[in-house]
């Protein structure tokens, strides 16, 4: 695409929820919203803890927050020898965030702390 102001080649802009074009020469361009398919995904995803996780204090607090359980219960979930569901994305009147986006945020938190988990059914978005 050619810049309509100066005739230079435009550069593509790609953000998390936006896309557009920008002229590297004069700065002219445009941007539009691109939420993507994750915002329309209404699947009831489940997040499962996998066996073999470490029950340190920060991991226990994170699991307690996600699973909406107390500290002792969260430690038991982390120490379990079998896969255990800790979150199910369901329609919630208290939030307007799409279910798949909530799952993605939780999965990123778990991944950052190196807690072993899986998402069912298969989650087609980046974590």
Short mmCIF file of N, CA, C and O in Angstrom, two decimals:
data_model
loop_
_atom_site.label_atom_id
_atom_site.label_comp_id
_atom_site.label_asym_id
_atom_site.label_seq_id
_atom_site.Cartn_x
_atom_site.Cartn_y
_atom_site.Cartn_z
N UNK A 1 0.85 -1.17 0.00
CA UNK A 1 0.00 0.00 0.00
C UNK A 1 0.90 1.24 0.00
O UNK A 1 1.90 1.29 0.69
N UNK A 2 0.50 2.23 -0.73
CA UNK A 2 1.26 3.48 -0.87
C UNK A 2 0.59 4.59 -0.07
O UNK A 2 -0.64 4.73 -0.07
N UNK A 3 1.40 5.39 0.63
CA UNK A 3 0.90 6.51 1.42
C UNK A 3 0.28 7.55 0.49
O UNK A 3 0.90 7.98 -0.48
N UNK A 4 -0.95 7.95 0.80
CA UNK A 4 -1.61 8.94 -0.05
C UNK A 4 -1.12 10.36 0.21
O UNK A 4 -1.41 11.26 -0.56
N UNK A 5 -0.34 10.56 1.26
CA UNK A 5 0.21 11.90 1.56
C UNK A 5 1.56 12.13 0.88
O UNK A 5 1.79 13.19 0.33
N UNK A 6 2.47 11.11 0.95
CA UNK A 6 3.82 11.33 0.43
C UNK A 6 4.26 10.30 -0.60
O UNK A 6 5.34 10.46 -1.19
N UNK A 7 3.49 9.24 -0.80
CA UNK A 7 3.82 8.25 -1.82
C UNK A 7 4.79 7.15 -1.37
O UNK A 7 5.16 6.29 -2.18
N UNK A 8 5.19 7.12 -0.11
CA UNK A 8 6.10 6.09 0.38
C UNK A 8 5.32 4.79 0.64
O UNK A 8 4.10 4.79 0.75
N UNK A 9 6.06 3.69 0.76
CA UNK A 9 5.44 2.41 1.09
C UNK A 9 4.99 2.42 2.56
O UNK A 9 5.77 2.77 3.45
N UNK A 10 3.74 2.02 2.79
CA UNK A 10 3.19 1.99 4.13
C UNK A 10 3.70 0.76 4.88
O UNK A 10 4.02 -0.26 4.28
N UNK A 11 3.76 0.86 6.19
CA UNK A 11 4.18 -0.24 7.06
C UNK A 11 2.97 -0.73 7.85
O UNK A 11 2.19 0.07 8.37
N UNK A 12 2.82 -2.07 7.97
CA UNK A 12 1.70 -2.63 8.70
C UNK A 12 1.91 -2.49 10.20
O UNK A 12 3.00 -2.68 10.71
N UNK A 13 0.82 -2.15 10.91
CA UNK A 13 0.82 -2.05 12.37
C UNK A 13 -0.06 -3.19 12.88
O UNK A 13 -1.19 -3.35 12.43
N UNK A 14 0.46 -3.97 13.82
CA UNK A 14 -0.31 -5.08 14.38
C UNK A 14 -0.22 -5.01 15.89
O UNK A 14 0.85 -5.16 16.46
N UNK A 15 -1.35 -4.78 16.56
CA UNK A 15 -1.41 -4.75 18.02
C UNK A 15 -2.23 -5.91 18.53
O UNK A 15 -2.75 -6.71 17.76
N UNK A 16 -2.38 -5.99 19.84
CA UNK A 16 -3.15 -7.08 20.43
C UNK A 16 -4.60 -7.04 19.98
O UNK A 16 -5.18 -8.07 19.65
N UNK A 17 -5.20 -5.85 19.93
CA UNK A 17 -6.59 -5.72 19.52
C UNK A 17 -6.77 -4.64 18.46
O UNK A 17 -7.84 -4.04 18.36
N UNK A 18 -5.73 -4.37 17.70
CA UNK A 18 -5.82 -3.35 16.65
C UNK A 18 -4.91 -3.72 15.49
O UNK A 18 -4.01 -4.54 15.63
N UNK A 19 -5.19 -3.09 14.35
CA UNK A 19 -4.35 -3.26 13.18
C UNK A 19 -4.49 -2.02 12.32
O UNK A 19 -5.45 -1.27 12.44
N UNK A 20 -3.51 -1.79 11.47
CA UNK A 20 -3.58 -0.62 10.60
C UNK A 20 -2.34 -0.49 9.75
O UNK A 20 -1.55 -1.43 9.61
N UNK A 21 -2.16 0.70 9.19
CA UNK A 21 -1.01 1.00 8.34
C UNK A 21 -0.45 2.36 8.77
O UNK A 21 -1.18 3.24 9.20
N UNK A 22 0.89 2.48 8.64
CA UNK A 22 1.54 3.73 9.01
C UNK A 22 2.64 4.01 8.01
O UNK A 22 3.37 3.11 7.59
N UNK A 23 2.79 5.28 7.65
CA UNK A 23 3.85 5.68 6.74
C UNK A 23 5.12 5.95 7.56
O UNK A 23 5.10 6.82 8.44
N UNK A 24 6.21 5.24 7.29
CA UNK A 24 7.45 5.48 8.03
C UNK A 24 8.10 6.82 7.65
O UNK A 24 8.95 7.32 8.39
N UNK A 25 7.66 7.40 6.54
CA UNK A 25 8.24 8.65 6.06
C UNK A 25 7.58 9.88 6.70
O UNK A 25 8.26 10.71 7.28
N UNK A 26 6.25 9.97 6.61
CA UNK A 26 5.56 11.17 7.10
C UNK A 26 4.70 10.93 8.33
O UNK A 26 4.20 11.88 8.94
N UNK A 27 4.48 9.67 8.70
CA UNK A 27 3.71 9.36 9.90
C UNK A 27 2.21 9.24 9.68
O UNK A 27 1.48 8.86 10.60
N UNK A 28 1.72 9.50 8.47
CA UNK A 28 0.29 9.37 8.21
C UNK A 28 -0.11 7.90 8.28
O UNK A 28 0.68 7.02 7.97
N UNK A 29 -1.33 7.63 8.69
CA UNK A 29 -1.79 6.25 8.72
C UNK A 29 -3.18 6.13 9.29
O UNK A 29 -3.87 7.12 9.49
N UNK A 30 -3.54 4.91 9.58
CA UNK A 30 -4.85 4.62 10.15
C UNK A 30 -4.75 3.37 11.01
O UNK A 30 -3.88 2.53 10.83
N UNK A 31 -5.67 3.27 11.97
CA UNK A 31 -5.73 2.11 12.86
C UNK A 31 -7.21 1.78 13.07
O UNK A 31 -8.05 2.66 13.14
N UNK A 32 -7.51 0.49 13.19
CA UNK A 32 -8.87 0.04 13.46
C UNK A 32 -8.84 -1.08 14.49
O UNK A 32 -7.80 -1.70 14.70
N UNK A 33 -9.96 -1.30 15.12
CA UNK A 33 -10.07 -2.36 16.12
C UNK A 33 -10.12 -3.72 15.44
O UNK A 33 -10.80 -3.90 14.43
N UNK A 34 -9.39 -4.68 16.01
CA UNK A 34 -9.42 -6.06 15.53
C UNK A 34 -9.40 -6.97 16.76
O UNK A 34 -8.35 -7.40 17.19
N UNK A 35 -10.57 -7.23 17.29
CA UNK A 35 -10.65 -8.05 18.50
C UNK A 35 -10.35 -9.50 18.20
O UNK A 35 -9.78 -10.21 18.99
N UNK A 36 -10.72 -9.96 17.04
CA UNK A 36 -10.44 -11.33 16.64
C UNK A 36 -11.50 -12.31 17.10
O UNK A 36 -12.48 -11.95 17.76
N UNK A 37 -11.29 -13.55 16.77
CA UNK A 37 -12.29 -14.58 17.03
C UNK A 37 -12.42 -14.95 18.51
O UNK A 37 -13.43 -15.50 18.91
N UNK A 38 -11.43 -14.64 19.32
CA UNK A 38 -11.50 -14.99 20.74
C UNK A 38 -12.67 -14.29 21.42
O UNK A 38 -13.28 -14.84 22.33
N UNK A 39 -13.02 -13.10 20.96
CA UNK A 39 -14.13 -12.36 21.57
C UNK A 39 -15.48 -13.00 21.25
O UNK A 39 -16.44 -12.80 21.99
N UNK A 40 -15.55 -13.78 20.19
CA UNK A 40 -16.80 -14.43 19.80
C UNK A 40 -16.86 -15.89 20.25
O UNK A 40 -17.86 -16.56 20.03
N UNK A 41 -15.79 -16.38 20.87
CA UNK A 41 -15.72 -17.79 21.27
C UNK A 41 -16.51 -17.98 22.56
O UNK A 41 -16.15 -17.46 23.60
N UNK A 42 -17.58 -18.73 22.49
CA UNK A 42 -18.47 -18.93 23.63
C UNK A 42 -18.35 -20.35 24.21
O UNK A 42 -19.26 -20.83 24.85
N UNK A 43 -17.22 -21.00 23.97
CA UNK A 43 -17.00 -22.36 24.44
C UNK A 43 -16.85 -22.40 25.96
O UNK A 43 -16.24 -21.52 26.56
N UNK A 44 -17.38 -23.43 26.59
CA UNK A 44 -17.24 -23.63 28.03
C UNK A 44 -15.92 -24.36 28.31
O UNK A 44 -15.89 -25.55 28.61
N UNK A 45 -14.80 -23.63 28.22
CA UNK A 45 -13.48 -24.22 28.46
C UNK A 45 -13.31 -24.55 29.94
O UNK A 45 -13.85 -23.87 30.81
N UNK A 46 -12.52 -25.57 30.21
CA UNK A 46 -12.16 -25.95 31.57
C UNK A 46 -10.64 -25.94 31.69
O UNK A 46 -9.94 -26.37 30.78
N UNK A 47 -10.14 -25.46 32.83
CA UNK A 47 -8.71 -25.48 33.11
C UNK A 47 -8.47 -26.55 34.18
O UNK A 47 -9.11 -26.54 35.23
N UNK A 48 -7.55 -27.46 33.87
CA UNK A 48 -7.24 -28.59 34.74
C UNK A 48 -5.80 -28.51 35.22
O UNK A 48 -4.89 -28.34 34.42
N UNK A 49 -5.60 -28.63 36.53
CA UNK A 49 -4.24 -28.76 37.08
C UNK A 49 -3.77 -30.17 36.78
O UNK A 49 -4.52 -31.13 36.92
N UNK A 50 -2.51 -30.29 36.38
CA UNK A 50 -1.92 -31.60 36.13
C UNK A 50 -1.09 -32.00 37.36
O UNK A 50 -0.61 -31.15 38.10
N UNK A 51 -0.92 -33.29 37.59
CA UNK A 51 -0.11 -33.75 38.73
C UNK A 51 1.34 -33.27 38.62
O UNK A 51 1.84 -33.00 37.52
N UNK A 52 2.00 -33.16 39.76
CA UNK A 52 3.42 -32.83 39.79
C UNK A 52 3.74 -31.37 39.98
O UNK A 52 4.86 -30.94 39.75
N UNK A 53 2.78 -30.57 40.41
CA UNK A 53 3.03 -29.14 40.63
C UNK A 53 3.64 -28.91 42.00
O UNK A 53 3.47 -29.71 42.92
N UNK A 54 4.32 -27.78 42.14
CA UNK A 54 4.95 -27.40 43.40
C UNK A 54 3.99 -26.54 44.20
O UNK A 54 3.44 -25.57 43.68
N UNK A 55 3.81 -26.88 45.46
CA UNK A 55 2.89 -26.15 46.32
C UNK A 55 3.54 -25.04 47.10
O UNK A 55 3.35 -24.97 48.30
N UNK A 56 4.33 -24.16 46.44
CA UNK A 56 4.90 -23.04 47.19
C UNK A 56 3.81 -21.99 47.45
O UNK A 56 2.73 -22.02 46.85
N UNK A 57 4.07 -21.07 48.33
CA UNK A 57 3.06 -20.12 48.78
C UNK A 57 2.42 -19.32 47.65
O UNK A 57 1.20 -19.19 47.60
N UNK A 58 3.23 -18.80 46.74
CA UNK A 58 2.66 -17.99 45.66
C UNK A 58 1.79 -18.83 44.72
O UNK A 58 0.73 -18.37 44.27
N UNK A 59 2.19 -20.07 44.44
CA UNK A 59 1.38 -20.95 43.60
C UNK A 59 0.06 -21.31 44.29
O UNK A 59 -0.98 -21.36 43.65
N UNK A 60 0.13 -21.56 45.58
CA UNK A 60 -1.07 -21.90 46.34
C UNK A 60 -2.05 -20.73 46.32
O UNK A 60 -3.25 -20.90 46.09
N UNK A 61 -1.55 -19.52 46.53
CA UNK A 61 -2.41 -18.33 46.52
C UNK A 61 -3.05 -18.13 45.14
O UNK A 61 -4.23 -17.78 45.04
N UNK A 62 -2.27 -18.37 44.07
CA UNK A 62 -2.80 -18.22 42.72
C UNK A 62 -3.92 -19.23 42.47
O UNK A 62 -4.99 -18.87 41.98
N UNK A 63 -3.68 -20.48 42.80
CA UNK A 63 -4.70 -21.51 42.60
C UNK A 63 -5.93 -21.23 43.47
O UNK A 63 -7.07 -21.40 43.02
N UNK A 64 -5.73 -20.76 44.69
CA UNK A 64 -6.85 -20.41 45.55
C UNK A 64 -7.71 -19.32 44.91
O UNK A 64 -8.94 -19.39 44.93
N UNK A 65 -7.05 -18.33 44.32
CA UNK A 65 -7.76 -17.24 43.66
C UNK A 65 -8.54 -17.75 42.44
O UNK A 65 -9.70 -17.41 42.25
N UNK A 66 -7.90 -18.56 41.61
CA UNK A 66 -8.53 -19.06 40.39
C UNK A 66 -9.69 -20.01 40.71
O UNK A 66 -10.77 -19.90 40.13
N UNK A 67 -9.46 -20.93 41.63
CA UNK A 67 -10.46 -21.96 41.95
C UNK A 67 -11.50 -21.47 42.96
O UNK A 67 -12.46 -22.18 43.23
N UNK A 68 -11.27 -20.29 43.52
CA UNK A 68 -12.16 -19.72 44.53
C UNK A 68 -12.31 -20.67 45.74
O UNK A 68 -13.41 -21.00 46.16
N UNK A 69 -11.13 -21.09 46.23
CA UNK A 69 -11.07 -21.95 47.41
C UNK A 69 -10.11 -21.34 48.42
O UNK A 69 -9.39 -20.39 48.10
N UNK A 70 -10.05 -21.92 49.62
CA UNK A 70 -9.12 -21.39 50.62
C UNK A 70 -7.70 -21.94 50.39
O UNK A 70 -7.48 -22.80 49.54
N UNK A 71 -6.77 -21.46 51.19
CA UNK A 71 -5.36 -21.81 51.04
C UNK A 71 -5.12 -23.32 51.18
O UNK A 71 -4.41 -23.92 50.39
N UNK A 72 -5.72 -23.93 52.19
CA UNK A 72 -5.53 -25.37 52.43
C UNK A 72 -6.08 -26.19 51.26
O UNK A 72 -5.44 -27.13 50.78
N UNK A 73 -7.26 -25.82 50.79
CA UNK A 73 -7.86 -26.54 49.66
C UNK A 73 -7.00 -26.38 48.39
O UNK A 73 -6.83 -27.33 47.62
N UNK A 74 -6.46 -25.18 48.18
CA UNK A 74 -5.61 -24.95 47.01
C UNK A 74 -4.34 -25.79 47.09
O UNK A 74 -3.88 -26.34 46.07
N UNK A 75 -3.76 -25.91 48.27
CA UNK A 75 -2.57 -26.74 48.44
C UNK A 75 -2.90 -28.20 48.11
O UNK A 75 -2.13 -28.88 47.44
N UNK A 76 -4.06 -28.67 48.53
CA UNK A 76 -4.48 -30.03 48.22
C UNK A 76 -4.65 -30.22 46.72
O UNK A 76 -4.29 -31.27 46.17
N UNK A 77 -5.19 -29.22 46.04
CA UNK A 77 -5.34 -29.30 44.59
C UNK A 77 -3.98 -29.41 43.90
O UNK A 77 -3.80 -30.22 42.99
N UNK A 78 -3.02 -28.60 44.34
CA UNK A 78 -1.68 -28.64 43.76
C UNK A 78 -0.96 -29.95 44.05
O UNK A 78 -0.18 -30.44 43.24
N UNK A 79 -1.19 -30.51 45.22
CA UNK A 79 -0.51 -31.74 45.63
C UNK A 79 -1.18 -33.02 45.11
O UNK A 79 -0.66 -34.12 45.31
N UNK A 80 -2.31 -32.86 44.44
CA UNK A 80 -3.08 -34.02 43.98
C UNK A 80 -2.28 -34.85 42.97
O UNK A 80 -1.50 -34.32 42.18
N UNK A 81 -2.51 -36.15 42.99
CA UNK A 81 -1.85 -37.07 42.06
C UNK A 81 -2.65 -37.30 40.78
O UNK A 81 -2.29 -38.14 39.96
N UNK A 82 -3.75 -36.58 40.64
CA UNK A 82 -4.56 -36.70 39.41
C UNK A 82 -4.96 -35.31 38.93
O UNK A 82 -4.92 -34.34 39.69
N UNK A 83 -5.34 -35.24 37.67
CA UNK A 83 -5.77 -33.96 37.10
C UNK A 83 -7.04 -33.49 37.82
O UNK A 83 -7.93 -34.29 38.12
N UNK A 84 -7.08 -32.18 38.11
CA UNK A 84 -8.20 -31.61 38.85
C UNK A 84 -8.64 -30.32 38.18
O UNK A 84 -7.83 -29.44 37.93
N UNK A 85 -9.95 -30.21 37.91
CA UNK A 85 -10.47 -28.99 37.31
C UNK A 85 -10.48 -27.87 38.34
O UNK A 85 -10.98 -28.06 39.46
N UNK A 86 -9.92 -26.71 37.96
CA UNK A 86 -9.91 -25.56 38.87
C UNK A 86 -10.71 -24.38 38.35
O UNK A 86 -10.96 -23.42 39.07
N UNK A 87 -11.10 -24.42 37.06
CA UNK A 87 -11.86 -23.29 36.50
C UNK A 87 -12.67 -23.77 35.32
O UNK A 87 -12.19 -24.53 34.49
N UNK A 88 -13.91 -23.32 35.26
CA UNK A 88 -14.76 -23.57 34.11
C UNK A 88 -15.33 -22.24 33.66
O UNK A 88 -15.95 -21.52 34.46
N UNK A 89 -15.13 -21.92 32.41
CA UNK A 89 -15.63 -20.67 31.86
C UNK A 89 -17.12 -20.81 31.59
O UNK A 89 -17.52 -21.58 30.72
N UNK A 90 -17.90 -20.11 32.34
CA UNK A 90 -19.35 -20.10 32.14
C UNK A 90 -19.79 -18.65 32.00
O UNK A 90 -19.04 -17.73 32.33
N UNK A 91 -20.98 -18.46 31.49
CA UNK A 91 -21.50 -17.10 31.37
C UNK A 91 -21.71 -16.53 32.76
O UNK A 91 -22.33 -17.15 33.62
N UNK A 92 -21.14 -15.35 32.98
CA UNK A 92 -21.25 -14.69 34.28
C UNK A 92 -21.83 -13.30 34.07
O UNK A 92 -21.34 -12.54 33.25
N UNK A 93 -22.86 -12.99 34.81
CA UNK A 93 -23.49 -11.68 34.66
C UNK A 93 -22.61 -10.55 35.19
O UNK A 93 -22.78 -9.40 34.83
N UNK A 94 -21.63 -10.89 36.05
CA UNK A 94 -20.79 -9.87 36.67
C UNK A 94 -19.68 -9.36 35.76
O UNK A 94 -19.01 -8.40 36.08
N UNK A 95 -19.47 -10.01 34.62
CA UNK A 95 -18.40 -9.59 33.74
C UNK A 95 -18.87 -9.54 32.29
O UNK A 95 -19.75 -10.30 31.90
N UNK A 96 -18.30 -8.64 31.54
CA UNK A 96 -18.61 -8.56 30.12
C UNK A 96 -17.50 -9.18 29.28
O UNK A 96 -17.60 -9.22 28.07
N UNK A 97 -16.43 -9.64 29.92
CA UNK A 97 -15.32 -10.24 29.19
C UNK A 97 -15.73 -11.61 28.67
O UNK A 97 -16.24 -12.43 29.42
N UNK A 98 -15.51 -11.85 27.38
CA UNK A 98 -15.85 -13.17 26.81
C UNK A 98 -15.13 -14.30 27.53
O UNK A 98 -14.03 -14.14 28.05
N UNK A 99 -15.79 -15.47 27.55
CA UNK A 99 -15.27 -16.63 28.29
C UNK A 99 -13.86 -17.00 27.85
O UNK A 99 -12.99 -17.25 28.68
N UNK A 100 -13.61 -17.08 26.56
CA UNK A 100 -12.29 -17.50 26.07
C UNK A 100 -11.20 -16.52 26.49
O UNK A 100 -10.08 -16.92 26.78
N UNK A 101 -11.52 -15.23 26.56
CA UNK A 101 -10.53 -14.25 27.01
C UNK A 101 -10.21 -14.45 28.49
O UNK A 101 -9.05 -14.32 28.90
N UNK A 102 -11.23 -14.78 29.30
CA UNK A 102 -10.97 -15.05 30.72
C UNK A 102 -10.07 -16.26 30.88
O UNK A 102 -9.14 -16.25 31.69
N UNK A 103 -10.32 -17.30 30.09
CA UNK A 103 -9.49 -18.51 30.15
C UNK A 103 -8.06 -18.17 29.74
O UNK A 103 -7.10 -18.63 30.37
N UNK A 104 -7.89 -17.36 28.71
CA UNK A 104 -6.56 -16.99 28.25
C UNK A 104 -5.78 -16.24 29.34
O UNK A 104 -4.61 -16.52 29.58
N UNK A 105 -6.43 -15.34 30.03
CA UNK A 105 -5.77 -14.58 31.10
C UNK A 105 -5.35 -15.50 32.24
O UNK A 105 -4.22 -15.43 32.74
N UNK A 106 -6.23 -16.40 32.64
CA UNK A 106 -5.91 -17.35 33.72
C UNK A 106 -4.78 -18.27 33.30
O UNK A 106 -3.84 -18.52 34.07
N UNK A 107 -4.84 -18.78 32.07
CA UNK A 107 -3.80 -19.68 31.57
C UNK A 107 -2.44 -18.99 31.53
O UNK A 107 -1.42 -19.60 31.87
N UNK A 108 -2.41 -17.71 31.16
CA UNK A 108 -1.14 -16.98 31.14
C UNK A 108 -0.58 -16.84 32.56
O UNK A 108 0.63 -16.94 32.76
N UNK A 109 -1.44 -16.60 33.54
CA UNK A 109 -0.99 -16.50 34.93
C UNK A 109 -0.39 -17.82 35.39
O UNK A 109 0.65 -17.84 36.06
N UNK A 110 -1.04 -18.93 35.05
CA UNK A 110 -0.53 -20.24 35.43
C UNK A 110 0.80 -20.54 34.73
O UNK A 110 1.74 -21.05 35.34
N UNK A 111 0.87 -20.20 33.46
CA UNK A 111 2.09 -20.46 32.68
C UNK A 111 3.27 -19.66 33.25
O UNK A 111 4.38 -20.18 33.32
N UNK A 112 3.03 -18.41 33.63
CA UNK A 112 4.09 -17.56 34.18
C UNK A 112 4.69 -18.16 35.45
O UNK A 112 5.87 -17.97 35.73
N UNK A 113 3.89 -18.85 36.23
CA UNK A 113 4.38 -19.45 37.48
C UNK A 113 4.80 -20.90 37.29
O UNK A 113 5.13 -21.58 38.26
N UNK A 114 4.76 -21.35 36.04
CA UNK A 114 5.18 -22.71 35.66
C UNK A 114 4.35 -23.79 36.34
O UNK A 114 4.83 -24.87 36.65
N UNK A 115 3.08 -23.50 36.56
CA UNK A 115 2.15 -24.50 37.06
C UNK A 115 1.68 -25.31 35.85
O UNK A 115 1.25 -24.75 34.85
N UNK A 116 1.75 -26.62 35.97
CA UNK A 116 1.36 -27.51 34.88
C UNK A 116 -0.17 -27.61 34.82
O UNK A 116 -0.81 -27.94 35.82
N UNK A 117 -0.73 -27.32 33.64
CA UNK A 117 -2.18 -27.34 33.48
C UNK A 117 -2.54 -27.73 32.05
O UNK A 117 -1.68 -27.77 31.17
N UNK A 118 -3.81 -28.01 31.84
CA UNK A 118 -4.31 -28.25 30.49
C UNK A 118 -5.67 -27.56 30.38
O UNK A 118 -6.30 -27.22 31.38
N UNK A 119 -6.07 -27.32 29.14
CA UNK A 119 -7.36 -26.69 28.87
C UNK A 119 -8.16 -27.65 28.00
O UNK A 119 -7.65 -28.20 27.03
N UNK A 120 -9.41 -27.84 28.39
CA UNK A 120 -10.29 -28.75 27.65
C UNK A 120 -11.59 -28.03 27.32
O UNK A 120 -12.15 -27.37 28.20
N UNK A 121 -12.10 -28.13 26.10
CA UNK A 121 -11.46 -28.73 24.94
C UNK A 121 -10.24 -27.93 24.51
O UNK A 121 -9.94 -26.89 25.10
N UNK A 122 -9.54 -28.41 23.49
CA UNK A 122 -8.31 -27.76 23.03
C UNK A 122 -8.54 -26.25 22.85
O UNK A 122 -9.51 -25.84 22.24
N UNK A 123 -7.62 -25.46 23.38
CA UNK A 123 -7.69 -24.01 23.34
C UNK A 123 -6.88 -23.50 22.15
O UNK A 123 -5.66 -23.65 22.13
N UNK A 124 -7.53 -22.91 21.14
CA UNK A 124 -6.83 -22.55 19.92
C UNK A 124 -6.10 -21.20 19.93
O UNK A 124 -5.63 -20.74 18.90
N UNK A 125 -5.99 -20.57 21.09
CA UNK A 125 -5.38 -19.24 21.17
C UNK A 125 -4.05 -19.29 21.91
O UNK A 125 -3.78 -20.21 22.66
N UNK A 126 -3.23 -18.27 21.70
CA UNK A 126 -1.93 -18.18 22.36
C UNK A 126 -2.09 -18.04 23.87
O UNK A 126 -2.97 -17.33 24.34
N UNK A 127 -1.22 -18.71 24.58
CA UNK A 127 -1.18 -18.60 26.05
C UNK A 127 0.20 -18.15 26.45
O UNK A 127 1.18 -18.56 25.93
#
